[in-house]
XYZ file of C-alpha atoms in Angstrom:
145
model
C 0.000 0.000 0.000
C 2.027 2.945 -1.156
C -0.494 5.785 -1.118
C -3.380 6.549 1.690
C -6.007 6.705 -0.840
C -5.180 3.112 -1.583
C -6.089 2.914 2.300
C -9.835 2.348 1.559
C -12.209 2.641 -1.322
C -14.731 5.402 -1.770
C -17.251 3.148 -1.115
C -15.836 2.294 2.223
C -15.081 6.129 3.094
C -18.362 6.526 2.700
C -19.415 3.956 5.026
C -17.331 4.786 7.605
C -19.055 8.631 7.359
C -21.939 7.000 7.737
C -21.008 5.370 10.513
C -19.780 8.544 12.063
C -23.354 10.288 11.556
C -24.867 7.176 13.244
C -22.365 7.766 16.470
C -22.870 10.847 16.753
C -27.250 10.727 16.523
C -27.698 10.599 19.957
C -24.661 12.045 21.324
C -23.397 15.862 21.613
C -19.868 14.056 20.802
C -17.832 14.494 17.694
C -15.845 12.053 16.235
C -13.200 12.560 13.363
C -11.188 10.019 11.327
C -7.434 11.535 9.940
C -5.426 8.993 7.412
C -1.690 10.264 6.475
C 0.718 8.394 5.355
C 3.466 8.242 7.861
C 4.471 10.364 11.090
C 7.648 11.701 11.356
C 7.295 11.840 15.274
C 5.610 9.918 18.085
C 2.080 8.703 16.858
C 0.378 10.354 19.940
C 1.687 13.466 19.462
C 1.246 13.729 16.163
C -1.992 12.593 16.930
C -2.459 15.690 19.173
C -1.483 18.139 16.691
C -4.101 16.970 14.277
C -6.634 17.123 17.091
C -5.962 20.562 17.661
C -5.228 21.504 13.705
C -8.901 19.718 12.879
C -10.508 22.338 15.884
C -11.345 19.720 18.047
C -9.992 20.877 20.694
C -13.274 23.208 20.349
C -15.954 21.453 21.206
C -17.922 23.699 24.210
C -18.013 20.047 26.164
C -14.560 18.737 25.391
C -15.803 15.760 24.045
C -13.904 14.840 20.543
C -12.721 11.793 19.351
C -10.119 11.044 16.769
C -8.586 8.081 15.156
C -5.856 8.784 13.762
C -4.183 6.830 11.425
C -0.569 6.613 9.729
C -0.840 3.787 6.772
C 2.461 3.270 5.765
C 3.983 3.083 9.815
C 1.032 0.701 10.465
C 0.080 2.560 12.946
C -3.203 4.114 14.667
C -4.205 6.519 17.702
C -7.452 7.368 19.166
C -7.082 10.312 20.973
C -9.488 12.262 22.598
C -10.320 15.666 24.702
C -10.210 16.027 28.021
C -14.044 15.643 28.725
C -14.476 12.588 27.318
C -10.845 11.435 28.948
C -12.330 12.381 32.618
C -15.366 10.466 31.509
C -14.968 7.674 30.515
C -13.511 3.963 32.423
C -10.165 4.051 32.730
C -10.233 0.943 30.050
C -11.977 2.419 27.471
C -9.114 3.226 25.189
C -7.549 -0.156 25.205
C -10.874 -1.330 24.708
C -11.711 0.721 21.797
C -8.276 -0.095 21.035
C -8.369 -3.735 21.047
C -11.960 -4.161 18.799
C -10.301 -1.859 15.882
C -6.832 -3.624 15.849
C -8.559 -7.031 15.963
C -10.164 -6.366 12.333
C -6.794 -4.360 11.371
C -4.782 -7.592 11.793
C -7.360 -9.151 9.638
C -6.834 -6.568 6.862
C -10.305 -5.485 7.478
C -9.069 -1.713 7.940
C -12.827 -0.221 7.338
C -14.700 -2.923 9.939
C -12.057 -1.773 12.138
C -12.448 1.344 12.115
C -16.477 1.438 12.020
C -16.139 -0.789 15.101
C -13.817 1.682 16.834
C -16.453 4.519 15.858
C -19.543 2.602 16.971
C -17.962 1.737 20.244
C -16.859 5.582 20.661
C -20.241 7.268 20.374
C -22.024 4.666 22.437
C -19.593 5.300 25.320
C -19.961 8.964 24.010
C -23.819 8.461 24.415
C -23.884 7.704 27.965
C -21.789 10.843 29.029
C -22.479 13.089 26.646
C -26.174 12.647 25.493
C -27.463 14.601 22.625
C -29.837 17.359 23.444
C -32.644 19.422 21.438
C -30.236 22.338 21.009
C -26.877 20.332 19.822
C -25.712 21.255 16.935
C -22.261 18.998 14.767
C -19.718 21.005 15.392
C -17.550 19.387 13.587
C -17.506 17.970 10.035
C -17.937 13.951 9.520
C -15.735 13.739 6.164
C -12.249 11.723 6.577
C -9.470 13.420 6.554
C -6.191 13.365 5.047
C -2.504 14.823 5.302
């Protein structure tokens, strides 16, 4: 896989947009999938700085959620504000973690990540419920560096 839009088909972007929308139906929560190629530094940190370049860090409840993704190091992140983080079990991440890299060692990149999502904005759900005045603060399209 030499490029990251050889990282998933259109068809399968689309799916996993879909499955953001779904999350994020009952949930003031945003989530937000980023795909680059490779990270010249640490994976969580460059994780950070695409939380913060994306706006995430913007949400009025602190509750954002991105998986971040570098194709080429094989490697993924889900990192999210500090809301959510004082939130949530202590084991969600690993847990989150764990049903995304399951279908990743499978090659099933898209499942994975749809799981991860799914598993996000139900956890999202239960802290952050959506109410009549939410709005999306944040847009649902993948993206890229």
């Amino acid at each position: 896989m030499s490029k990251v839009e050889d990282f998933l088909t259109a068809k399968e972007e689309q799916e996993i947009i879909a499955a953001i929308i779904e999350a994020e139906k009952n949930t003031s929560g945003e989530i937000r999938v980023h795909i680059e190629p490779a990270s010249k530094i640490d994976h969580y940190k460059r994780a950070k700085e695409v939380f913060h370049f994306l706006k995430m860090d913007n949400t009025k409840a602190e509750n954002g959620v991105l998986i971040y993704i570098a194709v080429l190091d094989k490697k993924f992140v889900i990192y999210g504000d500090q809301g959510i983080n004082n939130a949530v079990p202590k084991d969600f991440w690993d847990t989150t973690k764990d049903i995304i890299q399951a279908e990743f060692i499978k090659g099933n990149f898209k499942q994975g990540i749809v799981n991860g999502i799914l598993r996000a904005g139900k956890e999202l759900e239960s802290h952050f419920p959506w109410l009549h005045n939410d709005t999306n603060e944040l847009s649902n399209e993948i993206s890229k560096g």
